[in-house]
Amino acid sequence: AQSVSQHNHHVILSEAASLELGCNYSYGGTVNLFWYVQYPGQHLQLLLKYFSGDPLVKGIKGFEAEFIKSKFSFNLRKPSVQWSDTAEYFCAVNDGGATNKLIFGTGTLLAVQP
Amino acid sequence: DTAVSQTPKYLVTQMGNDKSIKCEQNLGHDTMYWYKQDSKKFLKIMFSYNNKELIINETVPNRFSPKSPDKAHLNLHINSLELGDSAVYFCASSQATGGAGELFFGEGSRLTVL
């Protein structure tokens, strides 16, 4: 069965610091990878996704993620965070099968201090 | 216009009661989902319907019964509510199955069982 691990449960950064959130998945076949963000009190929104092609994926709001197949990883990065990036970040994976079943990691709460 | 809308947003009820949450999407998507987010923010899929047909049914107590009257609506009925059912329930939709579709989430319905 697929699973997703996010090792950082809670990250605190100052504004302008660089961000990297870890995500590892377990599945041996072809995967589609996603990062979703949930701002306080809001619904989940897609930040970026990887299906195929260039393993470095750029998303909204200056976020990017790199798919490293050999490490089963899809880490999220941002060179300089802002206070408005304070949110919960979820990595997710599906196997591209018939059901589009998305498996989520446990989330990382990012708090950016002004 | 809200793409995926859920009602009610908040629901407080006593153990043993029956309650329903409604979801509607105006995106023209064929596939809809229910996810449960627990107090630790963990998101787990419960059900998925594609064009009114059930395609994902995770290990969920049979007190939970989804109903899809048409492809734009997916409702969730819960019988004999228990304390452990307290959570935020998210409805989502996607354009396709087969892993190709981004999920669009509603704002969530926070259920509190006393």
Short mmCIF file of C-alpha atoms in Angstrom, two decimals:
data_model
loop_
_atom_site.label_atom_id
_atom_site.label_comp_id
_atom_site.label_asym_id
_atom_site.label_seq_id
_atom_site.Cartn_x
_atom_site.Cartn_y
_atom_site.Cartn_z
CA ALA A 1 0.00 0.00 0.00
CA GLN A 2 1.09 3.52 -0.68
CA SER A 3 2.08 5.81 2.16
CA VAL A 4 3.46 9.30 2.49
CA SER A 5 5.79 10.56 5.22
CA GLN A 6 6.35 14.15 6.16
CA HIS A 7 9.08 14.23 8.74
CA ASN A 8 8.76 17.85 9.76
CA HIS A 9 5.58 18.23 11.77
CA HIS A 10 6.14 21.81 12.84
CA VAL A 11 8.54 24.32 11.31
CA ILE A 12 9.13 27.85 12.55
CA LEU A 13 10.99 30.31 10.35
CA SER A 14 11.64 34.02 10.23
CA GLU A 15 10.58 36.00 7.19
CA ALA A 16 13.05 35.80 4.30
CA ALA A 17 14.43 32.47 5.48
CA SER A 18 14.60 29.61 3.01
CA LEU A 19 12.20 26.70 3.32
CA GLU A 20 12.49 23.03 2.57
CA LEU A 21 9.81 20.57 3.66
CA GLY A 22 10.51 16.89 3.31
CA CYS A 23 8.19 14.36 1.70
CA ASN A 24 8.88 10.70 1.10
CA TYR A 25 6.51 8.15 -0.36
CA SER A 26 6.47 4.42 -0.55
CA TYR A 27 5.32 2.94 -3.83
CA GLY A 28 7.33 1.12 -6.42
CA GLY A 29 5.46 2.06 -9.56
CA THR A 30 4.57 5.23 -11.40
CA VAL A 31 3.31 7.95 -9.11
CA ASN A 32 1.75 11.36 -9.38
CA LEU A 33 2.85 13.77 -6.64
CA PHE A 34 1.19 16.83 -5.20
CA TRP A 35 1.67 19.52 -2.59
CA TYR A 36 -1.43 21.13 -1.15
CA VAL A 37 -1.60 24.08 1.25
CA GLN A 38 -4.24 24.82 3.85
CA TYR A 39 -4.25 28.38 5.17
CA PRO A 40 -5.76 28.87 8.63
CA GLY A 41 -9.50 28.20 8.52
CA GLN A 42 -9.53 27.58 4.78
CA HIS A 43 -9.79 24.65 2.40
CA LEU A 44 -6.92 22.87 0.73
CA GLN A 45 -5.48 24.41 -2.41
CA LEU A 46 -3.06 22.91 -4.88
CA LEU A 47 0.44 24.39 -4.77
CA LEU A 48 2.02 22.23 -7.45
CA LYS A 49 1.98 18.77 -8.97
CA TYR A 50 4.26 16.36 -10.78
CA PHE A 51 3.03 13.83 -13.33
CA SER A 52 6.00 13.36 -15.65
CA GLY A 53 8.81 15.22 -17.40
CA ASP A 54 11.07 17.76 -15.71
CA PRO A 55 11.49 16.61 -12.09
CA LEU A 56 11.76 20.22 -10.92
CA VAL A 57 8.25 21.55 -10.73
CA LYS A 58 7.32 25.17 -10.16
CA GLY A 59 4.08 26.08 -8.48
CA ILE A 60 2.22 29.13 -7.31
CA LYS A 61 3.53 31.76 -4.91
CA GLY A 62 7.19 31.01 -5.61
CA PHE A 63 7.10 27.40 -4.44
CA GLU A 64 8.90 24.60 -6.23
CA ALA A 65 9.44 20.91 -5.62
CA GLU A 66 11.91 18.36 -6.90
CA PHE A 67 11.02 14.76 -7.63
CA ILE A 68 13.96 12.45 -6.93
CA LYS A 69 12.87 9.00 -7.97
CA SER A 70 15.86 7.20 -6.47
CA LYS A 71 15.09 8.68 -3.07
CA PHE A 72 11.28 8.39 -3.35
CA SER A 73 11.18 12.05 -2.38
CA PHE A 74 9.29 15.16 -3.42
CA ASN A 75 10.55 17.98 -1.22
CA LEU A 76 8.96 21.41 -1.28
CA ARG A 77 11.15 24.50 -1.38
CA LYS A 78 10.85 28.25 -1.33
CA PRO A 79 13.89 30.55 -1.30
CA SER A 80 12.38 33.27 0.87
CA VAL A 81 9.24 32.78 2.96
CA GLN A 82 6.75 35.45 3.91
CA TRP A 83 4.46 35.77 6.90
CA SER A 84 1.55 34.98 4.57
CA ASP A 85 3.04 31.52 3.94
CA THR A 86 1.99 30.47 7.45
CA ALA A 87 -0.16 27.41 6.79
CA GLU A 88 -0.34 23.62 6.90
CA TYR A 89 1.37 21.91 3.97
CA PHE A 90 0.37 18.46 2.76
CA CYS A 91 2.25 16.17 0.44
CA ALA A 92 0.10 13.66 -1.44
CA VAL A 93 0.53 10.82 -3.90
CA ASN A 94 -1.59 8.67 -6.16
CA ASP A 95 -0.64 5.84 -8.44
CA GLY A 96 -2.45 7.12 -11.49
CA GLY A 97 -4.85 4.21 -11.24
CA ALA A 98 -8.46 4.17 -12.18
CA THR A 99 -9.76 5.77 -9.01
CA ASN A 100 -7.54 8.87 -8.56
CA LYS A 101 -7.25 7.96 -4.89
CA LEU A 102 -5.03 10.54 -3.23
CA ILE A 103 -3.02 9.53 -0.17
CA PHE A 104 -1.97 12.40 2.06
CA GLY A 105 0.95 12.81 4.42
CA THR A 106 0.33 13.95 7.97
CA GLY A 107 1.07 17.57 7.13
CA THR A 108 3.67 20.13 8.20
CA LEU A 109 2.61 23.23 10.05
CA LEU A 110 4.74 26.18 8.95
CA ALA A 111 4.76 29.28 11.13
CA VAL A 112 6.57 32.30 9.71
CA GLN A 113 7.47 34.98 12.20
CA PRO A 114 7.54 38.59 10.98
CA ASP B 1 -19.17 31.50 -7.35
CA THR B 2 -17.87 28.87 -4.98
CA ALA B 3 -16.58 25.90 -6.96
CA VAL B 4 -17.18 23.24 -4.30
CA SER B 5 -19.62 24.19 -1.58
CA GLN B 6 -20.56 22.28 1.53
CA THR B 7 -23.35 22.79 4.01
CA PRO B 8 -23.42 23.15 6.89
CA LYS B 9 -19.99 24.56 7.74
CA TYR B 10 -20.44 23.81 11.42
CA LEU B 11 -22.49 21.09 13.05
CA VAL B 12 -22.75 20.41 16.77
CA THR B 13 -24.86 17.46 17.84
CA GLN B 14 -25.35 14.82 20.50
CA MET B 15 -24.14 11.24 20.39
CA GLY B 16 -26.63 8.91 18.80
CA ASN B 17 -28.13 11.49 16.46
CA ASP B 18 -28.22 11.24 12.66
CA LYS B 19 -26.88 14.08 10.54
CA SER B 20 -26.18 14.89 6.90
CA ILE B 21 -23.64 17.05 5.11
CA LYS B 22 -24.33 18.21 1.59
CA CYS B 23 -21.83 18.96 -1.16
CA GLU B 24 -22.29 20.55 -4.55
CA GLN B 25 -19.76 21.35 -7.25
CA ASN B 26 -20.29 23.66 -10.21
CA LEU B 27 -17.09 22.74 -12.04
CA GLY B 28 -18.64 20.14 -14.30
CA HIS B 29 -16.44 17.43 -12.79
CA ASP B 30 -17.37 13.78 -13.00
CA THR B 31 -15.72 12.63 -9.78
CA MET B 32 -16.45 13.64 -6.20
CA TYR B 33 -14.90 12.61 -2.89
CA TRP B 34 -15.34 12.75 0.86
CA TYR B 35 -12.26 13.12 3.04
CA LYS B 36 -12.11 13.14 6.84
CA GLN B 37 -9.57 15.36 8.64
CA ASP B 38 -9.03 14.41 12.25
CA SER B 39 -7.86 16.56 15.15
CA LYS B 40 -4.23 16.00 14.14
CA LYS B 41 -4.96 17.31 10.65
CA PHE B 42 -4.58 13.88 9.06
CA LEU B 43 -6.62 13.59 5.86
CA LYS B 44 -8.06 10.26 4.92
CA ILE B 45 -10.26 9.41 1.96
CA MET B 46 -13.62 7.91 2.77
CA PHE B 47 -15.57 7.64 -0.49
CA SER B 48 -15.40 8.57 -4.13
CA TYR B 49 -18.09 8.65 -6.78
CA ASN B 50 -17.60 8.87 -10.52
CA ASN B 51 -20.70 9.98 -12.38
CA LYS B 52 -22.95 8.76 -9.56
CA GLU B 53 -21.18 5.40 -9.28
CA LEU B 54 -19.28 4.47 -6.11
CA ILE B 55 -15.63 3.78 -6.98
CA ILE B 56 -13.82 4.13 -3.66
CA ASN B 57 -15.18 2.87 -0.39
CA GLU B 58 -12.51 2.82 2.28
CA THR B 59 -12.83 1.01 5.56
CA VAL B 60 -15.52 3.26 6.94
CA PRO B 61 -18.22 2.19 9.42
CA ASN B 62 -21.47 1.48 7.67
CA ARG B 63 -23.04 4.22 9.77
CA PHE B 64 -21.63 6.47 7.03
CA SER B 65 -23.63 6.39 3.83
CA PRO B 66 -22.81 8.57 0.83
CA LYS B 67 -25.42 9.40 -1.76
CA SER B 68 -24.90 10.95 -5.16
CA PRO B 69 -28.19 12.00 -6.76
CA ASP B 70 -26.32 13.41 -9.75
CA LYS B 71 -22.71 14.01 -10.67
CA ALA B 72 -22.75 17.53 -9.24
CA HIS B 73 -23.84 16.45 -5.76
CA LEU B 74 -22.42 14.11 -3.17
CA ASN B 75 -24.02 14.00 0.25
CA LEU B 76 -22.84 12.24 3.38
CA HIS B 77 -25.28 10.85 5.91
CA ILE B 78 -24.07 9.65 9.29
CA ASN B 79 -26.23 7.52 11.57
CA SER B 80 -25.86 7.02 15.31
CA LEU B 81 -23.10 9.57 15.71
CA GLU B 82 -20.18 8.75 18.01
CA LEU B 83 -17.61 10.94 19.74
CA GLY B 84 -14.94 9.69 17.36
CA ASP B 85 -16.84 11.05 14.40
CA SER B 86 -15.87 14.57 15.45
CA ALA B 87 -13.71 15.88 12.62
CA VAL B 88 -13.70 18.19 9.65
CA TYR B 89 -15.21 16.57 6.57
CA PHE B 90 -14.02 17.83 3.21
CA CYS B 91 -15.77 17.31 -0.05
CA ALA B 92 -13.68 17.46 -3.23
CA SER B 93 -14.11 17.01 -6.94
CA SER B 94 -11.86 16.30 -9.89
CA GLN B 95 -12.22 16.31 -13.62
CA ALA B 96 -10.97 12.81 -14.14
CA THR B 97 -10.09 9.57 -12.54
CA GLY B 98 -6.88 7.84 -13.48
CA GLY B 99 -4.68 10.12 -11.42
CA ALA B 100 -4.80 12.98 -13.88
CA GLY B 101 -7.11 15.27 -12.03
CA GLU B 102 -6.30 17.89 -9.46
CA LEU B 103 -8.69 17.77 -6.53
CA PHE B 104 -10.68 20.89 -5.75
CA PHE B 105 -11.76 21.01 -2.12
CA GLY B 106 -14.69 22.56 -0.38
CA GLU B 107 -14.23 24.65 2.75
CA GLY B 108 -15.01 21.78 5.06
CA SER B 109 -17.76 20.93 7.50
CA ARG B 110 -16.68 20.80 11.13
CA LEU B 111 -18.67 18.19 12.99
CA THR B 112 -18.59 18.16 16.79
CA VAL B 113 -20.26 15.28 18.59
CA LEU B 114 -20.95 15.86 22.29
#
